[in-house]
Amino acid sequence: MSDGGILKAEKDFTKDADKLIPEAEALAKTDVQGAIDKLLVLEKQARQASDLPTTSRLLITIVTLSKNSGDWNLLNDQVLLLSKKHGQLKQATTRMVQTVMGFLDETPNLDVKLSVIETLRTVTEGKIFVEVERARVTRILSNIRKSQGDLNAAADILCELQVETFGSMTRREKTEFILEQVSLCIERGDWTQATILSRKINKRYFNRKPKKTPEQIEKLKKEAEEREKTRGPDEAPMEVDDDVTDLKLRYYEQQIVLSNHDYKYLEVCKHYREVLDTESVENNPEQLRAVLARIVYYIVLSPYDNEQSDLLHRIQQDSRLSVVPMESRLVKMFTIHELMRWPVVAEQFGPHLCDTDVFDAKPAQSTDDQRHKRWQDFRKRVIEHNVRVVAKYYTRIQMGRLTELLDLTEEETEKYISELVMLKTIYAKIDRPARLISFSKPRDADDVLNEWSSDMKSLLGLLERIDHLITKEEMMARILPTRGEKGKAR
């Protein structure tokens, strides 16, 4: 097979092909093999002379005659034979493969279709100049396996493709392939592989906005399709600057599923915020309300830390929250330092939250039911908020009073306080015999000395300032004349 670029033809066999091809087509009606043999003689001459147009025409004619004869085994044999010819031109092989791919929809049954697919996969294996065609054929095979119910085989077949390395594939098509790979991994429960594959997509690609009108984009697509038919193996594909909103929404939908599986609520909130910044969502009132509500749900479900607190306050300042008043109230309650009594919260917000697909107050029916787990986490976040509020206003408090404020038993109170101490959200020390909880953090000698030194420095600074002001007043009094002296002067 030739080694790359388009070679200069040593001789033009166009006239010979124009004469031979009609004769072969007429002969194929009675003797297909005889017609193919006649074409193969000229194909060898054109190939050795590096006559790409003629070689391509002959290869396409041979596979077309094989298909029209109804002998699909003959087609498979000819594709394998022609691709292995010594010095076969890469562009000619590419066009032959593309032509045979167009025959897949004309196969009489599934077994014949699978045999043609396997032939194409064999011919394209390990060849960079037909990597795109191999990927598309593999995708068709994967869809067939999926329709047969063999999800593992479908995922294995498609995930073996490393499409991110394909230089001859458009960026949009690469993204579509990777998204389909991730989707198959999610369906079969391979969460680790799905996460690894999703990282191959650069999120900055979704931020691009088309600078052309829809009519111009359609025109560019047609130009790209025409160029694809004649594009050489070393030429880059023509990129069409079209809208990628559909890919963006599909990508973040998968990311939400992946993050939800691992209960990474803060990540889910961030993904929904990316969806919110999509123009199609902003212009749809129903989608806008649904996305805003889920942003609120997942930010309050996220464990408290500096990042969560900052994002919570930024969400509260979003003017669009006015379209979801119930969620707006919920955010406000988490941003003020006041107790949120769980029975009251459950009564006010429970029915509304459980009407969504995020929460369920009823016990989980199976281990895969995440809605009840999120409801329990919501109760946990309310209790943790209350513990932080108590720690802010109390230095010491009795256990009985604290359990009354938190609406918990002593065991649950110790549990939540211990968890927050481990996370270093608060400082607390429990004195069980005295039934006291202390929230004041003891200071070591260095801290006390540093504070005393700072206070003394501030005090000396104030004294110096006072001394300066007194000296200033004394000097002004000496300079200004007295009232008696002013009278004499007059």
Short mmCIF file of C-alpha atoms in Angstrom, two decimals:
data_model
loop_
_atom_site.label_atom_id
_atom_site.label_comp_id
_atom_site.label_asym_id
_atom_site.label_seq_id
_atom_site.Cartn_x
_atom_site.Cartn_y
_atom_site.Cartn_z
CA MET A 1 0.00 0.00 0.00
CA SER A 2 1.26 3.47 -0.84
CA ASP A 3 2.86 5.42 1.97
CA GLY A 4 0.87 8.58 2.28
CA GLY A 5 0.41 11.65 0.16
CA ILE A 6 -1.16 11.81 -3.29
CA LEU A 7 1.33 10.54 -5.85
CA LYS A 8 1.64 12.04 -9.31
CA ALA A 9 0.07 9.72 -11.88
CA GLU A 10 2.50 8.27 -14.39
CA LYS A 11 -0.29 7.61 -16.88
CA ASP A 12 -3.96 8.52 -17.17
CA PHE A 13 -6.26 5.52 -17.69
CA THR A 14 -9.48 7.53 -17.67
CA LYS A 15 -10.38 6.77 -21.31
CA ASP A 16 -9.68 3.08 -20.81
CA ALA A 17 -11.92 3.06 -17.73
CA ASP A 18 -14.69 4.93 -19.58
CA LYS A 19 -14.68 2.20 -22.21
CA LEU A 20 -14.22 -0.84 -19.94
CA ILE A 21 -16.67 -0.06 -17.12
CA PRO A 22 -19.85 -0.09 -19.31
CA GLU A 23 -18.69 -3.36 -20.91
CA ALA A 24 -18.09 -4.90 -17.47
CA GLU A 25 -21.51 -3.76 -16.21
CA ALA A 26 -23.17 -5.39 -19.21
CA LEU A 27 -21.15 -8.60 -18.76
CA ALA A 28 -21.96 -8.72 -15.03
CA LYS A 29 -25.60 -9.47 -15.83
CA THR A 30 -24.55 -12.95 -16.97
CA ASP A 31 -21.01 -13.44 -15.60
CA VAL A 32 -20.12 -11.37 -12.54
CA GLN A 33 -16.75 -13.01 -11.96
CA GLY A 34 -15.74 -12.49 -15.59
CA ALA A 35 -16.63 -8.80 -15.39
CA ILE A 36 -14.62 -8.41 -12.18
CA ASP A 37 -11.61 -10.17 -13.72
CA LYS A 38 -11.63 -7.73 -16.66
CA LEU A 39 -11.75 -4.78 -14.27
CA LEU A 40 -8.94 -6.19 -12.14
CA VAL A 41 -6.56 -6.14 -15.10
CA LEU A 42 -7.05 -2.42 -15.63
CA GLU A 43 -7.08 -1.82 -11.86
CA LYS A 44 -3.56 -3.26 -11.60
CA GLN A 45 -2.29 -1.00 -14.35
CA ALA A 46 -3.90 2.12 -12.87
CA ARG A 47 -2.66 1.26 -9.39
CA GLN A 48 0.91 0.74 -10.53
CA ALA A 49 0.76 4.05 -12.43
CA SER A 50 -0.61 5.81 -9.29
CA ASP A 51 -3.73 6.89 -11.20
CA LEU A 52 -5.90 7.62 -8.16
CA PRO A 53 -9.17 8.68 -9.89
CA THR A 54 -9.23 5.63 -12.15
CA THR A 55 -8.21 3.23 -9.38
CA SER A 56 -10.96 4.58 -7.14
CA ARG A 57 -13.55 4.26 -9.91
CA LEU A 58 -12.56 0.68 -10.60
CA LEU A 59 -12.62 -0.37 -6.93
CA ILE A 60 -16.03 1.21 -6.46
CA THR A 61 -17.32 -0.46 -9.63
CA ILE A 62 -16.05 -3.89 -8.53
CA VAL A 63 -17.70 -3.76 -5.11
CA THR A 64 -20.89 -2.33 -6.62
CA LEU A 65 -21.13 -5.17 -9.17
CA SER A 66 -20.55 -7.67 -6.36
CA LYS A 67 -23.33 -6.16 -4.33
CA ASN A 68 -25.75 -5.93 -7.25
CA SER A 69 -25.23 -9.63 -7.97
CA GLY A 70 -26.69 -10.45 -4.55
CA ASP A 71 -23.63 -12.52 -3.61
CA TRP A 72 -22.55 -10.83 -0.39
CA ASN A 73 -19.79 -13.38 0.19
CA LEU A 74 -18.30 -12.28 -3.14
CA LEU A 75 -18.46 -8.68 -1.93
CA ASN A 76 -16.62 -9.54 1.27
CA ASP A 77 -13.96 -11.48 -0.66
CA GLN A 78 -13.39 -8.63 -3.11
CA VAL A 79 -13.09 -6.01 -0.35
CA LEU A 80 -10.46 -8.10 1.42
CA LEU A 81 -8.63 -8.86 -1.82
CA LEU A 82 -8.56 -5.28 -3.11
CA SER A 83 -7.40 -3.84 0.20
CA LYS A 84 -4.41 -6.23 0.26
CA LYS A 85 -3.17 -5.44 -3.24
CA HIS A 86 0.51 -4.44 -3.32
CA GLY A 87 0.90 -0.67 -3.46
CA GLN A 88 -2.81 -0.05 -3.12
CA LEU A 89 -3.55 3.67 -2.91
CA LYS A 90 -4.81 4.83 0.48
CA GLN A 91 -7.37 7.25 -0.91
CA ALA A 92 -8.77 4.56 -3.20
CA THR A 93 -9.14 2.17 -0.26
CA THR A 94 -10.86 4.87 1.77
CA ARG A 95 -13.41 5.54 -0.97
CA MET A 96 -14.03 1.82 -1.43
CA VAL A 97 -14.69 1.40 2.30
CA GLN A 98 -17.03 4.40 2.31
CA THR A 99 -18.94 2.92 -0.64
CA VAL A 100 -19.33 -0.46 1.07
CA MET A 101 -20.54 1.26 4.23
CA GLY A 102 -23.37 2.67 2.16
CA PHE A 103 -24.43 -0.89 1.30
CA LEU A 104 -25.13 -1.80 4.95
CA ASP A 105 -28.70 -0.55 4.78
CA GLU A 106 -29.36 -2.76 1.74
CA THR A 107 -28.35 -6.07 3.32
CA PRO A 108 -31.13 -8.72 3.22
CA ASN A 109 -30.78 -9.82 6.87
CA LEU A 110 -28.83 -9.20 10.07
CA ASP A 111 -26.36 -12.06 9.55
CA VAL A 112 -25.27 -10.67 6.18
CA LYS A 113 -25.00 -7.18 7.67
CA LEU A 114 -22.78 -8.48 10.47
CA SER A 115 -20.54 -10.28 7.98
CA VAL A 116 -20.04 -7.09 5.95
CA ILE A 117 -19.33 -5.14 9.16
CA GLU A 118 -16.71 -7.68 10.24
CA THR A 119 -15.11 -7.48 6.80
CA LEU A 120 -14.90 -3.69 7.03
CA ARG A 121 -13.47 -3.90 10.55
CA THR A 122 -10.84 -6.35 9.34
CA VAL A 123 -9.87 -4.15 6.39
CA THR A 124 -9.66 -0.96 8.50
CA GLU A 125 -7.86 -2.46 11.49
CA GLY A 126 -4.62 -0.62 12.28
CA LYS A 127 -4.94 1.81 9.36
CA ILE A 128 -4.95 5.48 10.36
CA PHE A 129 -6.31 6.71 7.02
CA VAL A 130 -9.61 4.81 7.57
CA GLU A 131 -9.84 5.30 11.35
CA VAL A 132 -12.99 7.40 11.05
CA GLU A 133 -14.71 4.79 8.89
CA ARG A 134 -13.68 2.04 11.34
CA ALA A 135 -15.11 4.06 14.22
CA ARG A 136 -18.43 4.54 12.43
CA VAL A 137 -18.71 0.86 11.53
CA THR A 138 -17.85 -0.10 15.11
CA ARG A 139 -20.57 2.22 16.34
CA ILE A 140 -23.10 0.45 14.10
CA LEU A 141 -21.97 -2.93 15.46
CA SER A 142 -22.26 -1.65 19.03
CA ASN A 143 -25.81 -0.46 18.41
CA ILE A 144 -26.72 -3.89 17.00
CA ARG A 145 -25.36 -5.65 20.10
CA LYS A 146 -27.22 -3.22 22.31
CA SER A 147 -30.50 -3.84 20.46
CA GLN A 148 -29.92 -7.59 20.99
CA GLY A 149 -29.69 -7.00 24.73
CA ASP A 150 -25.96 -7.70 25.04
CA LEU A 151 -25.02 -4.48 26.82
CA ASN A 152 -21.57 -5.67 27.93
CA ALA A 153 -20.55 -6.57 24.38
CA ALA A 154 -21.86 -3.25 23.06
CA ALA A 155 -19.86 -1.32 25.65
CA ASP A 156 -16.68 -3.35 25.12
CA ILE A 157 -16.84 -2.93 21.34
CA LEU A 158 -17.36 0.84 21.43
CA CYS A 159 -15.02 1.62 24.34
CA GLU A 160 -12.03 0.05 22.59
CA LEU A 161 -11.97 3.10 20.29
CA GLN A 162 -9.60 5.89 21.31
CA VAL A 163 -11.40 8.53 19.26
CA GLU A 164 -9.74 11.43 21.08
CA THR A 165 -6.53 10.59 19.16
CA PHE A 166 -8.22 10.65 15.73
CA GLY A 167 -6.90 13.66 13.84
CA SER A 168 -9.21 13.09 10.87
CA MET A 169 -12.43 13.21 12.90
CA THR A 170 -14.29 16.43 13.64
CA ARG A 171 -14.44 17.61 17.23
CA ARG A 172 -18.21 17.29 17.36
CA GLU A 173 -18.15 13.68 16.20
CA LYS A 174 -15.41 12.84 18.74
CA THR A 175 -17.56 14.30 21.50
CA GLU A 176 -20.59 12.31 20.33
CA PHE A 177 -18.57 9.08 20.38
CA ILE A 178 -17.23 9.69 23.89
CA LEU A 179 -20.68 10.62 25.20
CA GLU A 180 -22.05 7.36 23.80
CA GLN A 181 -19.21 5.42 25.41
CA VAL A 182 -19.98 7.04 28.78
CA SER A 183 -23.68 6.31 28.34
CA LEU A 184 -23.06 2.60 27.76
CA CYS A 185 -20.75 2.40 30.80
CA ILE A 186 -23.41 4.05 32.98
CA GLU A 187 -26.08 1.66 31.74
CA ARG A 188 -24.04 -1.39 32.66
CA GLY A 189 -22.96 0.12 35.99
CA ASP A 190 -19.26 0.59 35.21
CA TRP A 191 -19.00 3.92 37.06
CA THR A 192 -15.21 4.02 37.19
CA GLN A 193 -14.79 3.56 33.44
CA ALA A 194 -17.55 6.11 32.78
CA THR A 195 -15.75 8.69 34.91
CA ILE A 196 -12.43 8.07 33.16
CA LEU A 197 -13.99 8.39 29.71
CA SER A 198 -15.89 11.58 30.58
CA ARG A 199 -12.61 13.29 31.50
CA LYS A 200 -11.53 13.07 27.85
CA ILE A 201 -14.01 15.83 26.99
CA ASN A 202 -12.79 19.41 27.38
CA LYS A 203 -15.60 21.47 28.96
CA ARG A 204 -14.35 24.63 27.28
CA TYR A 205 -15.63 23.21 23.99
CA PHE A 206 -19.19 23.75 25.22
CA ASN A 207 -18.62 27.45 25.87
CA ARG A 208 -18.16 28.26 22.22
CA LYS A 209 -21.03 30.08 20.52
CA PRO A 210 -21.68 29.95 16.78
CA LYS A 211 -20.79 33.19 15.03
CA LYS A 212 -22.77 32.32 11.90
CA THR A 213 -26.47 32.21 11.10
CA PRO A 214 -28.31 28.85 10.85
CA GLU A 215 -28.38 29.23 7.04
CA GLN A 216 -24.61 29.72 6.91
CA ILE A 217 -24.10 26.72 9.18
CA GLU A 218 -26.22 24.49 6.94
CA LYS A 219 -24.23 25.64 3.91
CA LEU A 220 -20.96 24.84 5.71
CA LYS A 221 -22.25 21.37 6.62
CA LYS A 222 -22.96 20.60 2.99
CA GLU A 223 -19.50 21.85 2.03
CA ALA A 224 -17.95 19.67 4.72
CA GLU A 225 -19.83 16.60 3.42
CA GLU A 226 -18.61 17.24 -0.13
CA ARG A 227 -15.05 17.79 1.02
CA GLU A 228 -15.16 14.60 3.09
CA LYS A 229 -15.66 12.58 -0.10
CA THR A 230 -12.44 13.86 -1.65
CA ARG A 231 -10.36 14.54 1.46
CA GLY A 232 -6.95 12.92 1.57
CA PRO A 233 -5.74 10.86 4.55
CA ASP A 234 -3.39 13.58 5.76
CA GLU A 235 -5.89 16.45 5.45
CA ALA A 236 -7.71 17.71 8.54
CA PRO A 237 -11.51 17.55 8.49
CA MET A 238 -13.50 20.71 7.92
CA GLU A 239 -14.84 22.00 11.23
CA VAL A 240 -18.33 23.52 11.20
CA ASP A 241 -18.84 26.21 13.83
CA ASP A 242 -22.32 25.03 14.78
CA ASP A 243 -24.30 25.05 18.01
CA VAL A 244 -23.18 22.46 20.59
CA THR A 245 -25.96 23.03 23.13
CA ASP A 246 -27.29 19.50 22.65
CA LEU A 247 -23.87 18.02 23.43
CA LYS A 248 -23.47 20.29 26.45
CA LEU A 249 -26.81 19.27 27.98
CA ARG A 250 -26.11 15.60 27.33
CA TYR A 251 -22.65 15.86 28.88
CA TYR A 252 -23.85 17.55 32.07
CA GLU A 253 -26.76 15.14 32.35
CA GLN A 254 -24.23 12.30 32.49
CA GLN A 255 -22.04 14.21 34.95
CA ILE A 256 -25.03 14.71 37.25
CA VAL A 257 -25.75 10.97 37.19
CA LEU A 258 -22.10 10.14 37.95
CA SER A 259 -21.83 12.66 40.80
CA ASN A 260 -25.16 11.59 42.27
CA HIS A 261 -24.00 7.99 42.35
CA ASP A 262 -21.09 8.98 44.61
CA TYR A 263 -23.25 11.48 46.59
CA LYS A 264 -21.03 14.40 45.53
CA TYR A 265 -23.76 16.98 46.04
CA LEU A 266 -21.54 20.03 45.56
CA GLU A 267 -20.41 18.73 42.17
CA VAL A 268 -24.03 18.11 41.17
CA CYS A 269 -24.87 21.70 42.11
CA LYS A 270 -22.02 23.00 39.95
CA HIS A 271 -23.18 20.90 37.00
CA TYR A 272 -26.71 22.28 37.30
CA ARG A 273 -25.27 25.82 37.37
CA GLU A 274 -23.54 25.08 34.05
CA VAL A 275 -26.87 23.89 32.66
CA LEU A 276 -28.50 27.08 33.95
CA ASP A 277 -26.09 29.18 31.88
CA THR A 278 -27.43 27.59 28.69
CA GLU A 279 -29.49 29.95 26.56
CA SER A 280 -32.15 27.36 25.73
CA VAL A 281 -32.74 26.68 29.43
CA GLU A 282 -32.90 30.38 30.35
CA ASN A 283 -35.54 30.97 27.69
CA ASN A 284 -37.72 28.06 28.85
CA PRO A 285 -39.60 29.00 32.09
CA GLU A 286 -40.33 25.39 33.11
CA GLN A 287 -36.74 24.24 32.65
CA LEU A 288 -35.49 27.38 34.39
CA ARG A 289 -37.59 26.67 37.49
CA ALA A 290 -36.60 22.99 37.56
CA VAL A 291 -32.87 23.72 37.27
CA LEU A 292 -32.98 26.54 39.86
CA ALA A 293 -34.80 24.28 42.30
CA ARG A 294 -32.20 21.52 41.93
CA ILE A 295 -29.36 23.99 42.36
CA VAL A 296 -30.88 24.93 45.73
CA TYR A 297 -31.52 21.32 46.75
CA TYR A 298 -27.98 20.18 46.09
CA ILE A 299 -26.24 23.19 47.61
CA VAL A 300 -28.09 22.68 50.92
CA LEU A 301 -27.30 18.96 50.72
CA SER A 302 -23.58 19.65 50.35
CA PRO A 303 -21.40 19.31 53.46
CA TYR A 304 -20.46 22.66 55.00
CA ASP A 305 -17.07 24.13 54.16
CA ASN A 306 -15.69 27.42 52.83
CA GLU A 307 -16.48 26.59 49.21
CA GLN A 308 -20.02 25.48 50.00
CA SER A 309 -20.67 28.56 52.12
CA ASP A 310 -19.37 30.90 49.41
CA LEU A 311 -21.46 29.22 46.70
CA LEU A 312 -24.54 29.25 48.93
CA HIS A 313 -24.34 33.03 49.40
CA ARG A 314 -23.74 33.59 45.68
CA ILE A 315 -26.79 31.50 44.84
CA GLN A 316 -28.86 33.51 47.32
CA GLN A 317 -27.91 36.73 45.49
CA ASP A 318 -29.15 35.36 42.14
CA SER A 319 -32.18 37.44 41.13
CA ARG A 320 -33.65 34.48 39.22
CA LEU A 321 -34.46 32.73 42.51
CA SER A 322 -37.64 34.81 42.63
CA VAL A 323 -39.28 32.30 40.25
CA VAL A 324 -38.92 29.56 42.91
CA PRO A 325 -40.12 31.25 46.15
CA MET A 326 -40.12 28.07 48.27
CA GLU A 327 -36.50 27.28 47.41
CA SER A 328 -35.56 30.94 47.94
CA ARG A 329 -36.89 30.74 51.51
CA LEU A 330 -34.92 27.55 52.08
CA VAL A 331 -31.66 29.16 50.96
CA LYS A 332 -32.29 32.18 53.19
CA MET A 333 -32.80 29.95 56.23
CA PHE A 334 -29.40 28.34 55.67
CA THR A 335 -27.63 31.70 55.36
CA ILE A 336 -28.81 33.29 58.62
CA HIS A 337 -27.56 32.29 62.07
CA GLU A 338 -30.87 31.13 63.48
CA LEU A 339 -32.09 27.73 64.62
CA MET A 340 -34.08 25.65 62.13
CA ARG A 341 -36.29 23.31 64.15
CA TRP A 342 -36.46 20.06 62.17
CA PRO A 343 -40.15 19.31 62.86
CA VAL A 344 -41.07 22.78 61.57
CA VAL A 345 -38.80 22.45 58.53
CA ALA A 346 -40.20 19.00 57.69
CA GLU A 347 -43.76 20.30 58.01
CA GLN A 348 -43.20 23.42 55.89
CA PHE A 349 -40.92 22.05 53.16
CA GLY A 350 -41.44 18.27 53.32
CA PRO A 351 -44.52 17.95 51.04
CA HIS A 352 -43.02 20.29 48.44
CA LEU A 353 -39.60 18.58 48.42
CA CYS A 354 -41.00 15.05 48.30
CA ASP A 355 -43.11 15.93 45.25
CA THR A 356 -39.86 16.18 43.28
CA ASP A 357 -37.65 13.35 42.04
CA VAL A 358 -34.87 14.40 44.46
CA PHE A 359 -36.35 13.57 47.90
CA ASP A 360 -38.54 10.88 49.42
CA ALA A 361 -39.42 10.84 53.11
CA LYS A 362 -40.53 7.20 53.00
CA PRO A 363 -37.97 4.49 53.78
CA ALA A 364 -36.03 3.21 50.79
CA GLN A 365 -37.55 0.22 49.03
CA SER A 366 -34.15 -0.91 47.70
CA THR A 367 -30.47 -0.22 48.21
CA ASP A 368 -30.42 1.75 44.93
CA ASP A 369 -33.07 4.23 46.10
CA GLN A 370 -31.16 7.48 46.49
CA ARG A 371 -34.17 9.73 47.15
CA HIS A 372 -34.64 8.62 50.76
CA LYS A 373 -30.88 8.83 51.34
CA ARG A 374 -30.99 12.47 50.19
CA TRP A 375 -33.91 13.16 52.55
CA GLN A 376 -31.87 11.79 55.45
CA ASP A 377 -28.89 13.91 54.36
CA PHE A 378 -31.15 16.97 54.24
CA ARG A 379 -32.17 16.36 57.87
CA LYS A 380 -28.50 15.94 58.74
CA ARG A 381 -27.59 19.30 57.16
CA VAL A 382 -30.38 21.04 59.13
CA ILE A 383 -29.08 19.56 62.38
CA GLU A 384 -25.48 20.49 61.55
CA HIS A 385 -26.60 24.05 60.83
CA ASN A 386 -28.29 24.19 64.23
CA VAL A 387 -25.16 22.88 65.97
CA ARG A 388 -23.06 25.61 64.33
CA VAL A 389 -25.60 28.24 65.42
CA VAL A 390 -25.48 27.01 69.02
CA ALA A 391 -21.68 26.96 68.94
CA LYS A 392 -21.71 30.57 67.76
CA TYR A 393 -23.86 31.89 70.62
CA TYR A 394 -22.89 29.61 73.51
CA THR A 395 -19.57 28.96 75.21
CA ARG A 396 -21.05 26.25 77.45
CA ILE A 397 -24.46 24.57 77.44
CA GLN A 398 -26.09 21.74 79.33
CA MET A 399 -26.80 18.52 77.44
CA GLY A 400 -30.50 18.61 78.27
CA ARG A 401 -30.90 22.14 76.91
CA LEU A 402 -28.92 21.31 73.76
CA THR A 403 -31.02 18.23 72.99
CA GLU A 404 -34.12 20.38 73.44
CA LEU A 405 -32.82 22.98 70.99
CA LEU A 406 -31.79 20.37 68.41
CA ASP A 407 -34.88 18.11 68.84
CA LEU A 408 -32.59 15.09 69.22
CA THR A 409 -31.77 12.39 71.74
CA GLU A 410 -28.52 12.57 73.70
CA GLU A 411 -26.98 9.81 71.56
CA GLU A 412 -27.80 11.63 68.30
CA THR A 413 -26.56 14.92 69.74
CA GLU A 414 -23.18 13.41 70.66
CA LYS A 415 -22.99 11.78 67.23
CA TYR A 416 -23.52 15.01 65.26
CA ILE A 417 -21.23 17.07 67.52
CA SER A 418 -18.50 14.43 67.16
CA GLU A 419 -18.82 14.43 63.36
CA LEU A 420 -18.54 18.23 63.15
CA VAL A 421 -15.53 18.20 65.47
CA MET A 422 -13.85 15.58 63.28
CA LEU A 423 -14.51 17.74 60.21
CA LYS A 424 -13.06 20.72 62.14
CA THR A 425 -16.20 22.72 61.49
CA ILE A 426 -16.58 23.54 65.19
CA TYR A 427 -14.65 23.03 68.41
CA ALA A 428 -16.45 21.20 71.19
CA LYS A 429 -15.65 19.17 74.29
CA ILE A 430 -18.23 16.98 76.05
CA ASP A 431 -18.10 16.53 79.82
CA ARG A 432 -20.36 13.52 80.35
CA PRO A 433 -20.32 13.42 84.19
CA ALA A 434 -21.22 17.11 84.38
CA ARG A 435 -23.48 16.82 81.29
CA LEU A 436 -21.90 19.94 79.79
CA ILE A 437 -20.74 20.76 76.29
CA SER A 438 -18.08 23.46 75.95
CA PHE A 439 -17.67 25.28 72.64
CA SER A 440 -14.93 27.68 73.78
CA LYS A 441 -11.54 26.71 72.46
CA PRO A 442 -8.76 26.82 75.10
CA ARG A 443 -5.79 28.96 74.23
CA ASP A 444 -2.19 28.01 74.85
CA ALA A 445 0.42 30.32 76.39
CA ASP A 446 1.70 31.49 73.00
CA ASP A 447 -1.74 32.67 71.93
CA VAL A 448 -2.27 34.53 75.22
CA LEU A 449 1.12 36.23 75.01
CA ASN A 450 0.58 37.16 71.36
CA GLU A 451 -2.81 38.67 72.19
CA TRP A 452 -1.35 40.57 75.19
CA SER A 453 1.50 41.85 73.03
CA SER A 454 -0.94 42.99 70.37
CA ASP A 455 -3.12 44.74 72.96
CA MET A 456 -0.11 46.49 74.50
CA LYS A 457 1.04 47.63 71.07
CA SER A 458 -2.39 49.08 70.37
CA LEU A 459 -2.48 50.78 73.79
CA LEU A 460 0.97 52.36 73.31
CA GLY A 461 -0.08 53.51 69.86
CA LEU A 462 -3.14 55.24 71.33
CA LEU A 463 -1.05 56.89 74.05
CA GLU A 464 1.40 58.14 71.48
CA ARG A 465 -1.45 59.56 69.46
CA ILE A 466 -2.91 61.31 72.51
CA ASP A 467 0.48 62.79 73.41
CA HIS A 468 0.82 64.09 69.85
CA LEU A 469 -2.61 65.74 69.96
CA ILE A 470 -1.91 67.39 73.36
CA THR A 471 1.42 68.77 72.12
CA LYS A 472 -0.33 70.10 69.03
CA GLU A 473 -2.95 71.93 71.13
CA GLU A 474 -0.28 73.48 73.35
CA MET A 475 1.65 74.78 70.37
CA MET A 476 -1.49 76.26 68.78
CA ALA A 477 -2.35 77.98 72.07
CA ARG A 478 1.08 79.68 72.23
CA ILE A 479 0.87 80.94 68.66
CA LEU A 480 -2.66 82.42 68.79
CA PRO A 481 -2.92 85.92 70.51
CA THR A 482 -5.04 86.31 73.64
CA ARG A 483 -8.22 88.46 73.76
CA GLY A 484 -6.51 91.29 75.76
CA GLU A 485 -3.77 91.60 73.24
CA LYS A 486 -6.34 91.78 70.44
CA GLY A 487 -8.05 94.78 72.20
CA LYS A 488 -4.85 96.75 72.64
CA ALA A 489 -4.00 96.22 69.01
CA ARG A 490 -7.26 97.93 68.08
#
